[in-house]
Coordinates of C-alpha atoms and ligand atoms in Angstrom, one line a residue:
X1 CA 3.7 51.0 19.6
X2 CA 3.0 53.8 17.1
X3 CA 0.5 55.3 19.5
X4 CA 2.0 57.0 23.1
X5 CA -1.5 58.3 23.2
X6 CA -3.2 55.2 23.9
X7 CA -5.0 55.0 26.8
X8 CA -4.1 52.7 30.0
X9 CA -3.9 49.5 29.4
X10 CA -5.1 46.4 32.1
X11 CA -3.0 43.6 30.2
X12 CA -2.2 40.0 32.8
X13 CA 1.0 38.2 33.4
X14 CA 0.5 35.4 31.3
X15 CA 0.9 37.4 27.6
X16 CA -1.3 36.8 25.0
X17 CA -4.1 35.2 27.7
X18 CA -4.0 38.7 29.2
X19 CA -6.3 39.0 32.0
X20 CA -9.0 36.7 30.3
X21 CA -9.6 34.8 33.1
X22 CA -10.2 37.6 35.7
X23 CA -12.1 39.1 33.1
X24 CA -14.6 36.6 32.5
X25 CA -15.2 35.3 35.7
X26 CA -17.0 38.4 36.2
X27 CA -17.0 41.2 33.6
X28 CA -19.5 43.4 35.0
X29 CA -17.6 43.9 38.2
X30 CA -14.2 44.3 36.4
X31 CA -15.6 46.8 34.5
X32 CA -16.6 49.2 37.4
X33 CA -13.0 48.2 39.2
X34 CA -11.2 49.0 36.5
X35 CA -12.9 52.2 35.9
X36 CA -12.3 53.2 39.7
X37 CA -8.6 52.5 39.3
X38 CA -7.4 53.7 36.0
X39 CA -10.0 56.4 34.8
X40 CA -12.8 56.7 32.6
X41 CA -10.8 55.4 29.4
X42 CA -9.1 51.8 29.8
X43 CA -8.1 49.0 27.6
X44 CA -8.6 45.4 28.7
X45 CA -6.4 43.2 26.8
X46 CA -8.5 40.1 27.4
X47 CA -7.7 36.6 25.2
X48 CA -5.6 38.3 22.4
X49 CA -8.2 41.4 21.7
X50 CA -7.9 45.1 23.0
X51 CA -11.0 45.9 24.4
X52 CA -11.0 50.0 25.3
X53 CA -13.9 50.9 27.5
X54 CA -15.3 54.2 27.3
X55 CA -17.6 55.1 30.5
X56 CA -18.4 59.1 30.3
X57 CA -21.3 60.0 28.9
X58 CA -20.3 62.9 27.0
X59 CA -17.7 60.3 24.9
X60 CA -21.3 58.1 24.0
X61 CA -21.8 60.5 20.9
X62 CA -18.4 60.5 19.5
X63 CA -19.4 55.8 20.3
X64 CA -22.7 56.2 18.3
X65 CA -21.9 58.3 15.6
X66 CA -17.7 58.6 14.6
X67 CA -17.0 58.1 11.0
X68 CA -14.0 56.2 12.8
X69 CA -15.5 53.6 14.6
X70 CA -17.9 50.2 12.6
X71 CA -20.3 48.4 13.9
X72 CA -20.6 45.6 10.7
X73 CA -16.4 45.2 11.5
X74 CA -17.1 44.6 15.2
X75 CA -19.8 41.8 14.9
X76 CA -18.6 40.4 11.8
X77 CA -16.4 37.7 13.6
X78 CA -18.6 36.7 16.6
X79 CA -21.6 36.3 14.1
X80 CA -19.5 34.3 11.8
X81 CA -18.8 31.7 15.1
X82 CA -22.7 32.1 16.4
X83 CA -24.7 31.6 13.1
X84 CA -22.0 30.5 10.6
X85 CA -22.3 33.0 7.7
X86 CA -19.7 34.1 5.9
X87 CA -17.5 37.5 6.1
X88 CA -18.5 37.8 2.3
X89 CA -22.5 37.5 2.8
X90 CA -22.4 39.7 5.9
X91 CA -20.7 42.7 4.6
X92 CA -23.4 41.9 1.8
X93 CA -26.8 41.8 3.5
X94 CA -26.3 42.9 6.8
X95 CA -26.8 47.0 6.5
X96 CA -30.1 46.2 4.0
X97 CA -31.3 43.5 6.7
X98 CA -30.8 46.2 9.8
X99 CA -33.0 48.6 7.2
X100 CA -35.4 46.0 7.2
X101 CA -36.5 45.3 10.5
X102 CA -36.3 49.1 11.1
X103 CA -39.1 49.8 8.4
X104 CA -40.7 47.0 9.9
X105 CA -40.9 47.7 13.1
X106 CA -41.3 51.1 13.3
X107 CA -44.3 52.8 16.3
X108 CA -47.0 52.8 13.5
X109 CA -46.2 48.9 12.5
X110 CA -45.5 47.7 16.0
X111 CA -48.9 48.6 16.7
X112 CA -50.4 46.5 14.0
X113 CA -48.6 43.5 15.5
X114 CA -50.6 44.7 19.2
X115 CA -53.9 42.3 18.9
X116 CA -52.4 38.9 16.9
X117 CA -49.3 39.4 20.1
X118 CA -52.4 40.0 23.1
X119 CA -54.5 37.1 21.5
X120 CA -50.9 34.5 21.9
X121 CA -50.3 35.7 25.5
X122 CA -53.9 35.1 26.4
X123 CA -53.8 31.9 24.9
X124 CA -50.6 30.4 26.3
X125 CA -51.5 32.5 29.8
X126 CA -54.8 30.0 29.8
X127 CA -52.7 27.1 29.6
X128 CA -50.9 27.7 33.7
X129 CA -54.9 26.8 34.7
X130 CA -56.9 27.9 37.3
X131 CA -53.9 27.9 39.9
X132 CA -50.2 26.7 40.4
X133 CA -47.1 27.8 41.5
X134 CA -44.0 27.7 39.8
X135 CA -40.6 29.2 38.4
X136 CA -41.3 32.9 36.8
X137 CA -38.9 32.5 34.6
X138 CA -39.9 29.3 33.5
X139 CA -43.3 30.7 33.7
X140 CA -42.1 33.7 31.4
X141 CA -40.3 31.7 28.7
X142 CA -43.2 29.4 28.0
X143 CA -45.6 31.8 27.3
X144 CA -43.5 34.7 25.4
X145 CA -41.4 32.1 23.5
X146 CA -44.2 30.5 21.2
X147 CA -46.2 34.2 21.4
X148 CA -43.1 36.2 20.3
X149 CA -41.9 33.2 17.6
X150 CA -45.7 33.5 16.1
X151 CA -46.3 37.2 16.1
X152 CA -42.5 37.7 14.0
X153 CA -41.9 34.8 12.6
X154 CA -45.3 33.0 11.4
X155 CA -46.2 29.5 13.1
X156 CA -43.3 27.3 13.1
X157 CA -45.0 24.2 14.6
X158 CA -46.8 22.8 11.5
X159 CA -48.4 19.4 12.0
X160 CA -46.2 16.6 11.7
X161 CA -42.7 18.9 12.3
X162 CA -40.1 17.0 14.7
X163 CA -39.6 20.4 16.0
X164 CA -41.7 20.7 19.5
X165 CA -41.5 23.6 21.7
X166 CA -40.1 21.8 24.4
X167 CA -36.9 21.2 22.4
X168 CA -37.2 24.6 21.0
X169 CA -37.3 26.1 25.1
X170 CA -34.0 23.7 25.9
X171 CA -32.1 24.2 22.9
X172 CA -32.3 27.7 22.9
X173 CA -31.9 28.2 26.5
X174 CA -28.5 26.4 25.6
X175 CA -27.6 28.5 22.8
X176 CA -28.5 32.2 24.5
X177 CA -26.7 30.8 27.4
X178 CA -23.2 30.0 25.5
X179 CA -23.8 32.6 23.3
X180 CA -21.0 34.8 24.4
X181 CA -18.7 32.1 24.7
X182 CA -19.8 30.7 21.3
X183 CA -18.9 34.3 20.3
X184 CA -15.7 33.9 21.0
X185 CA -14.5 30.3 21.2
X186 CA -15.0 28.0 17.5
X187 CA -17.2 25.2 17.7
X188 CA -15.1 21.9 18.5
X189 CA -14.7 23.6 22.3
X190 CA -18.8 23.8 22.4
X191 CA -20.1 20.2 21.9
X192 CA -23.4 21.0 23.2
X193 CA -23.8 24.6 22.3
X194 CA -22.9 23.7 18.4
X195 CA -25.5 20.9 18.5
X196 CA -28.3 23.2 19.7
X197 CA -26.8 25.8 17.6
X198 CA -27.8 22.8 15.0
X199 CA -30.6 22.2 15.9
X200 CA -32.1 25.5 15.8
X201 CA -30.6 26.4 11.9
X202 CA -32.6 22.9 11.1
X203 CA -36.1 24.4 12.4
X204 CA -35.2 28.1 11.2
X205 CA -34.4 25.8 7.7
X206 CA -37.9 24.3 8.3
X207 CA -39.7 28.2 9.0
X208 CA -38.0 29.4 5.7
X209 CA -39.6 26.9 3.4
X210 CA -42.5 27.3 5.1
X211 CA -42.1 31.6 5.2
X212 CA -41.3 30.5 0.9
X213 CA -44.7 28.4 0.4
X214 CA -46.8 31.0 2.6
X215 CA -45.3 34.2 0.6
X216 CA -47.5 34.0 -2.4
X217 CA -50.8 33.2 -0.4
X218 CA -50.2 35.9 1.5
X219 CA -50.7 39.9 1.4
X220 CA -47.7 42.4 1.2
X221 CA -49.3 44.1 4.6
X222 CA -49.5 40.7 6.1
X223 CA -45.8 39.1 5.9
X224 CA -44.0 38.3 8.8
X225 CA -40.5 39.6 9.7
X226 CA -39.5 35.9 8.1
X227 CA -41.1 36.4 5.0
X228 CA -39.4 39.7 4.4
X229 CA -36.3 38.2 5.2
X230 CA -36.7 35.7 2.8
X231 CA -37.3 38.3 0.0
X232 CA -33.9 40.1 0.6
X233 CA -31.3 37.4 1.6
X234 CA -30.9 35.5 -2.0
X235 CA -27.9 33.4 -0.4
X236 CA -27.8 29.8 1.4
X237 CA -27.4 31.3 4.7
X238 CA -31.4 32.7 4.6
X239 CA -31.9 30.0 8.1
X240 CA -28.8 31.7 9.5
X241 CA -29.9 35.3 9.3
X242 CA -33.0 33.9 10.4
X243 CA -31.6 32.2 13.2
X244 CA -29.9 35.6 14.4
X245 CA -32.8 38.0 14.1
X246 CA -34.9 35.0 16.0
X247 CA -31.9 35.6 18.9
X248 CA -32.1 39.6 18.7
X249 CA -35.8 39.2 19.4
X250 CA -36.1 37.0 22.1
X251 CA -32.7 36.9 23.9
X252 CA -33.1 40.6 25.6
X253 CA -36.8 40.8 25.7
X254 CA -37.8 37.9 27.2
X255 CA -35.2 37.8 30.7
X256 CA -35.9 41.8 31.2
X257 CA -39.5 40.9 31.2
X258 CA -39.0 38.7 34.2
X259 CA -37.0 41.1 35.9
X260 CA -40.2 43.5 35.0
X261 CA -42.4 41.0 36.4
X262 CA -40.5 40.7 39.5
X263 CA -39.9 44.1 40.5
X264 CA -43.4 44.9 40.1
X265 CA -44.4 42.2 42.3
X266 CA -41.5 42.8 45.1
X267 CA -42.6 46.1 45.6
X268 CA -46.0 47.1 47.1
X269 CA -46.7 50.5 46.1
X270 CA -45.5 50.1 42.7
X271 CA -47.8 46.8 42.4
X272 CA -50.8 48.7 43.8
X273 CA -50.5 51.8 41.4
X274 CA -50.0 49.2 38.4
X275 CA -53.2 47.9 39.0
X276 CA -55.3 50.6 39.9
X277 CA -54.4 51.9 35.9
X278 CA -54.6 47.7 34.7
X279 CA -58.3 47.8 36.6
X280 CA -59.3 51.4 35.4
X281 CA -58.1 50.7 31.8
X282 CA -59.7 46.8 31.2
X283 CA -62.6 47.7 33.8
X284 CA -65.4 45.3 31.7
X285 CA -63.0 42.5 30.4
X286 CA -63.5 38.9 30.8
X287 CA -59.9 37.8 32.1
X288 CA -60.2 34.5 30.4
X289 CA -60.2 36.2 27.1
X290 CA -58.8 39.4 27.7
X291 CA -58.1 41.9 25.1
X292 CA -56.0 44.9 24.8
X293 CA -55.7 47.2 22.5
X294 CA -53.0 49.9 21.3
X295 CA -55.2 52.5 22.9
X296 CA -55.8 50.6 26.4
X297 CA -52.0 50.5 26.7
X298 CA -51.5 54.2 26.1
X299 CA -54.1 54.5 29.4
X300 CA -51.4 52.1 31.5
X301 CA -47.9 54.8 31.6
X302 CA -47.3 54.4 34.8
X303 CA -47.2 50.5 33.7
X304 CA -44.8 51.8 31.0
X305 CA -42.4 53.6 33.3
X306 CA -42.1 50.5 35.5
X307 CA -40.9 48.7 31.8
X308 CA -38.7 51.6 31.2
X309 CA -37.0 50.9 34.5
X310 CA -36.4 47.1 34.4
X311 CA -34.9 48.0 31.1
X312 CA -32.4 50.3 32.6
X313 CA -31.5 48.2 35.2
X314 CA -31.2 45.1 33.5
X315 CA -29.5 46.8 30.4
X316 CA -27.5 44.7 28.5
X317 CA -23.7 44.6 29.8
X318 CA -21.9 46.1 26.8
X319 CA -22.5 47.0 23.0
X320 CA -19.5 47.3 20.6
X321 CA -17.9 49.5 17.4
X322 CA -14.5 48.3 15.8
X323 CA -12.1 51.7 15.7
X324 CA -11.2 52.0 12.1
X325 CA -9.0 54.8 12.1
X326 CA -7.4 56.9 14.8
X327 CA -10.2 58.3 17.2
X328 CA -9.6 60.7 19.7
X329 CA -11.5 60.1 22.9
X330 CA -10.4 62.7 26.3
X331 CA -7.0 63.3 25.6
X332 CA -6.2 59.9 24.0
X333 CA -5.9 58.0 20.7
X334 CA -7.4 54.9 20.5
X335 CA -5.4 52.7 18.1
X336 CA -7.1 51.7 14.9
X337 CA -8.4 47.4 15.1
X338 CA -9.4 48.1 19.0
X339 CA -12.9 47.0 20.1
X340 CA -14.9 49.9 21.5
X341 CA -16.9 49.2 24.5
X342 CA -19.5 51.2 26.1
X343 CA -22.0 49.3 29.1
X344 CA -24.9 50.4 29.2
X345 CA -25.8 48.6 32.4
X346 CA -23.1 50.5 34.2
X347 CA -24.0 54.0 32.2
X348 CA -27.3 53.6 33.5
X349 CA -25.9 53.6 37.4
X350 CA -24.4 57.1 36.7
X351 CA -26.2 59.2 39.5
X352 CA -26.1 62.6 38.0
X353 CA -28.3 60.8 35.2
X354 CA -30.2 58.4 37.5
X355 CA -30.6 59.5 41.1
X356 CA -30.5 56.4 43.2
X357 CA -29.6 54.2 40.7
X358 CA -30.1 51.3 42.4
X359 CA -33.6 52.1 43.1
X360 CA -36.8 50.6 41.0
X361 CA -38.5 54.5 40.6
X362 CA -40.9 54.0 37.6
X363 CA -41.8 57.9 38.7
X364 CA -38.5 59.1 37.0
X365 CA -39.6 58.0 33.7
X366 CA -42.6 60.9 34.5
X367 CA -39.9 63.4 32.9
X368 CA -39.6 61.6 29.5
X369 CA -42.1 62.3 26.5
X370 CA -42.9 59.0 26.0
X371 CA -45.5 60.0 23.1
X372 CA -43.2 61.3 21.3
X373 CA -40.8 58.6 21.7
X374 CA -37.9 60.2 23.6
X375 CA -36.6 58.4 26.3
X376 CA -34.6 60.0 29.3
X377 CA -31.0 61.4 28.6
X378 CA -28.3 59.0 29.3
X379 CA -30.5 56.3 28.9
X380 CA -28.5 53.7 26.2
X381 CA -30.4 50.4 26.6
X382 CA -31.2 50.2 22.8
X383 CA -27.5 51.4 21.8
X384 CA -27.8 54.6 19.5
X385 CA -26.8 55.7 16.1
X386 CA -27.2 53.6 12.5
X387 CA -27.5 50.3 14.6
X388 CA -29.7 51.3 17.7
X389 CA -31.9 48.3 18.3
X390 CA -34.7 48.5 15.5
X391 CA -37.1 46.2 18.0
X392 CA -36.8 48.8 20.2
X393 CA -40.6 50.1 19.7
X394 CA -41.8 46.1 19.9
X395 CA -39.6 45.5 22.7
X396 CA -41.6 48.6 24.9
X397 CA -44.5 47.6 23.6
X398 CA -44.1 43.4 24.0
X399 CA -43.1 43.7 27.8
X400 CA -46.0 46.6 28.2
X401 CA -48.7 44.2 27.2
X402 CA -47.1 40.8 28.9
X403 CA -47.3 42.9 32.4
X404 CA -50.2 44.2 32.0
X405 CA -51.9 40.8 30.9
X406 CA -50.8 38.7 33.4
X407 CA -51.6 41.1 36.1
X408 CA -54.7 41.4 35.1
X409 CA -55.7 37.9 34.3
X410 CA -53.9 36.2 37.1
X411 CA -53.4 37.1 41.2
X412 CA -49.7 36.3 41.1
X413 CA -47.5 36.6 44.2
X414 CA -43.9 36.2 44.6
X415 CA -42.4 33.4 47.4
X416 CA -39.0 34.1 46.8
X417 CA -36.9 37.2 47.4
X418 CA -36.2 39.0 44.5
X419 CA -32.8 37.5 43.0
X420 CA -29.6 39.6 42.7
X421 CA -28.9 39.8 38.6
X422 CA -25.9 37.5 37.1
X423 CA -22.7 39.3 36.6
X424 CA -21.5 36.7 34.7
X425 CA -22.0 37.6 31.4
X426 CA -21.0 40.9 28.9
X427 CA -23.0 40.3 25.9
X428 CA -27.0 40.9 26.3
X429 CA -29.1 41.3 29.9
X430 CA -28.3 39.9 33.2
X431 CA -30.2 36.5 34.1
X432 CA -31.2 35.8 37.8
X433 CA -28.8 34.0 40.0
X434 CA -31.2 32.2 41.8
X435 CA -34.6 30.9 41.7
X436 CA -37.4 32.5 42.3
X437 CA -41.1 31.0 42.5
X438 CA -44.2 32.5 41.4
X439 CA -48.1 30.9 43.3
X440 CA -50.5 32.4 40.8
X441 CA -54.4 32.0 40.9
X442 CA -56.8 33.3 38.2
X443 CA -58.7 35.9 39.0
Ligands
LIG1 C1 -35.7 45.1 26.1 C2 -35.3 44.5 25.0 C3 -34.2 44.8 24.1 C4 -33.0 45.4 24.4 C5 -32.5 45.9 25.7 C6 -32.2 45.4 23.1 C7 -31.0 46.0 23.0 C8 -30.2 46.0 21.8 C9 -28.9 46.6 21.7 C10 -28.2 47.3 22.8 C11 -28.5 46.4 20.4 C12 -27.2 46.9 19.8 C13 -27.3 48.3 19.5 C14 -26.0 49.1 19.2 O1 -24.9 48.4 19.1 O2 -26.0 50.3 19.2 C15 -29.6 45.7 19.7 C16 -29.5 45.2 18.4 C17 -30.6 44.6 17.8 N1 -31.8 44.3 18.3 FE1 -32.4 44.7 20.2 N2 -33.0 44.8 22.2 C18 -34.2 44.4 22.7 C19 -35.2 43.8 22.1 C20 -35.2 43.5 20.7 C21 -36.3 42.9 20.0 C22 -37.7 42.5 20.7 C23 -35.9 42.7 18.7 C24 -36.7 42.2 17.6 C25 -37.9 42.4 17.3 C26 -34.6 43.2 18.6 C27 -33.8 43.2 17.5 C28 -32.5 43.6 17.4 C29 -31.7 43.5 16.2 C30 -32.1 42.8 14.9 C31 -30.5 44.1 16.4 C32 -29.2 44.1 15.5 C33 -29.2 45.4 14.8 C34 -28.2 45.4 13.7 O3 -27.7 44.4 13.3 O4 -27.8 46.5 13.3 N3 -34.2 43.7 19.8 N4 -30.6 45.5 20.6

C-alpha cells in the first residue's frame, strides 16, 4: 500500500492464511530459509499478521532501543489469550510490574535468594535415593519446579490444599507446551490447554491469599516476588499476573537447564574440567547435605561458561516489538502495526560472533567479564533494552548452582545420545525431541 519501501514479503496462496501452515510446522527452519532466499529483512505474513524478521546484528540496536517500536503493544494480545487480563489492566501495571522484578532481582538480591534455592535442590535431589535411572528431563522438572516455586513464590503446598505437585508438573507441562498456540488461538480451540490454564489461575488464586495472610508476618527484606506482586497489582487479575511471572520463571530456565545438564555430560573433557573446579571448590562437603554458597560459585567459572553456552544454543526462538511508527531498517520502511522479530537462537549461529556455532565451547565465554556482568557481543538470549529479561541474574545463577549440585552430589551418566533440540516452536527455548535417560548413583 502506502509503503513501496517495505521489505519482501513471503505471503502463501491461500490469502489471509498466508503461509501459516508452512510456517508453523517448523518456524525455526523457515526462518533461516527464508533469510537465505530473500535477505536479511523479510516479512512473513503468517495467519492474518505481518511478521518482519530482522537478522543482522547491527539492526539489533535500532530492535532494542527505537522510540518506534513497543514491546507492552506486542504482548498485549497473546497475554490477554494466555493469562486472561484485560488490555485496560495491562497498559496499567505491566511497565511498574517489569520495574519490579528488576529491583528484585538484581546481582546483589539474587545472591540473597543463593542458600534458601541450594537448601530446596539438596532437598528434592535427596529424594532420587541412593541410585536409579531415569528421564533427565523428568528428572530436571521435579526437582527445580517445587525448588524454583518456593525460592520466588513462598510455599504453595499448604497442608490440606487440593493442589499437589504432581498436578502442578502435568498441568503446567500442558500449558508451557500450548503456550504459543494459546498465544494465538482463543480458548474454545484449546479444551485441554484452557482447563490447565484453569487450573493453574485456581492455585496461583490459592498462593495470593496465602502471599496476603503471610505479608504482615513477614519482614520488608523477606517477601517473596509474590508478595511484592500482591502490593502493586490492586486489580482482580493479581492470580493472572501471578500466573505469568510464575511462566517467565520457569518456562526458559528450567528446559535450558537440561540441555546444560546434557551437554556437560555428552562431552568428556568438558565433564572432567567441571568437576575438577566442583571437587576443588566443595572439597570437605558432605554430599547428602551439601551447601553452596555465593562465594563457592564464583570459584566454579568454567562451570559458568558451560551455562553461558547451553543458553546460547538453546536461546529462545524469537522475542518481539510492535512498530509504531515508520522505522527505517537497511534501506527499508517497515509499515507501522507490523510485528518485529529478531531470533536469538539463529543470531547466536552467526559465525563472525560465534566461531563454530554449532560447537558446545564453554572456553569462549573466557573473553566475557563475567564479574562485571557483561556478556559476549552478539549474545541476545535475555533480549535487550527496557524489557531485557529482569531474571536474567537468577536465571545464571539458578542453572549455575543446579549443575554444580547434582554433579557433585550424584555420579550421573547419560545412556542416550544427546537429542537434537525441537524446531517446533518460536516462542521460548527448544525442548528435546527425544528421550534421553539419565543412571545416577550417589556419590
Ligand atoms: C535461561 C533462562 C531465561 C531466558 C533465556 C530468558 C529470556 C527472556 C527473554 C528473551 C525475554 C524477553 C526480552 C525482550 O523481549 O527483550 C524475557 C522476559 C522475561 N523474563 Fe526471562 N529468561 C530466562 C529466565 C527467566 C527467569 C528465571 C525469570 C524469573 C525469575 C524470568 C523472568 C522474565 C520476565 C518477568 C520477563 C518479562 C519482562 C517484561 O514483561 O518486560 N526469566 N526472558
Amino acid at each position: 500500500g502506502n509503503y513501496p519501501n517495505a521489505p519482501p514479503c513471503i505471503k502463501g496462496w491461500i490469502p489471509w492464511f498466508g503461509v501459516a501452515f508452512e510456517f508453523g510446522k517448523s518456524p525455526l527452519t523457515f526462518i533461516s530459509q527464508a533469510r537465505d532466499k530473500y535477505g536479511p529483512v523479510f516479512t512473513v505474513v503468517a495467519a492474518g499478521k505481518r511478521l518482519t524478521f530482522v537478522t543482522l546484528h547491527e539492526d539489533f540496536r535500532t530492535f532494542f532501543m527505537s522510540k518506534d517500536v513497543d514491546f507492552e503493544q506486542a504482548v498485549q494480545e497473546p497475554v490477554h489469550n494466555t493469562a486472561s487480563i484485560s488490555k485496560e489492566s495491562f497498559y496499567k501495571f505491566h511497565p511498574a510490574c517489569n520495574t519490579l522484578i528488576k529491583g528484585r532481582l538484581t546481582p546483589g538480591n539474587v545472591a540473597q535468594l543463593t542458600d534458601h534455592l541450594c537448601e530446596e535442590f539438596n532437598d528434592h535431589l535427596e529424594t532420587l535415593g541412593d541410585q536409579g535411572s531415569g528421564g533427565l528431563n523428568e528428572l530436571v522438572r521435579a526437582v527445580m519446579y517445587p525448588a524454583v516455586m518456593s525460592n520466588l513464590l513462598g510455599k504453595y503446598n499448604s497442608p490440606g490444599s487440593p493442589f499437589t505437585m504432581e498436578q502442578f508438573k502435568e498441568k503446567f507441562a500442558i500449558y508451557d507446551e500450548g503456550f504459543e498456540y494459546g498465544s494465538q488461538l482463543p480458548d474454545m480451540f484449546l479444551r485441554e490447554w484452557a482447563s490447565s490454564k484453569c487450573w493453574l489461575l485456581s492455585l496461583l488464586g490459592n498462593m495470593v491469599v496465602k502471599a496476603e495472610d503471610d505479608e504482615t508476618s513477614s519482614e520488608s527484606g523477606n517477601r517473596t516476588l509474590l508478595q511484592h506482586l500482591v502490593t502493586l497489582i490492586t486489580d482482580k487479575f493479581l492470580p493472572n499476573y501471578g500466573l505469568l511471572m510464575l511462566w517467565a520463571s520457569l518456562a526458559n530456565g528450567i528446559p535450558i537447564t537440561f540441555w546444560a545438564v546434557a551437554f556437560i555430560l555428552s562431552n568428556p573433557t568438558v565433564y572432567q574440567t567441571a568437576m575438577e573446579q566442583i571437587n576443588a571448590a566443595l572439597k570437605d562437603q558432605d554430599t547428602r547435605k551439601t551447601k553452596v554458597t555465593a562465594e563457592e560459585l564464583q570459584q566454579m567459572p568454567y562451570v559458568k561458561w558451560c551455562i553461558l553456552e547451553a543458553i546460547r544454543l538453546r536461546a529462545p526462538g524469537a522475542i518481539t516489538r510492535r512498530v509504531v511508527r515508520p522505522l527505517r531498517i537497511q534501506n527499508y520502511v517497515i509499515p507501522p502495526g507490523d510485528l518485529l522479530m529478531v531470533s536469538p537462537y539463529w543470531a547466536h549461529r552467526n559465525p563472525h560472533y560465534f566461531p563454530e556455532p554449532e560447537e558446545f565451547k564453554p572456553e569462549r565465554w573466557e573473553k566475557a567479564d563475567l564479574v562485571k556482568n557483561v556478556f559476549l557481543e552478539g549474545f541476545v538470549a535475555f533480549g535487550g533494552g527496557r524489557n531485557q529479561c529482569p531474571g536474567r541474574w537468577y536465571a545464571i545463577m539458578e542453572l549455575h548452582m543446579f549443575a554444580a549440585l547434582i554433579l557433585f552430589k550424584y555420579d550421573v551418566t547419560l545412556m542416550d545420545p544427546l537429542p537434537k533440540p525441537s524446531n517446533l516452536h518460536l516462542v521460548g527455548t527448544q525442548q528435546p525431541e527425544t528421550p534421553c535417560t539419565v543412571q545416577y548413583r550417589h556419590r
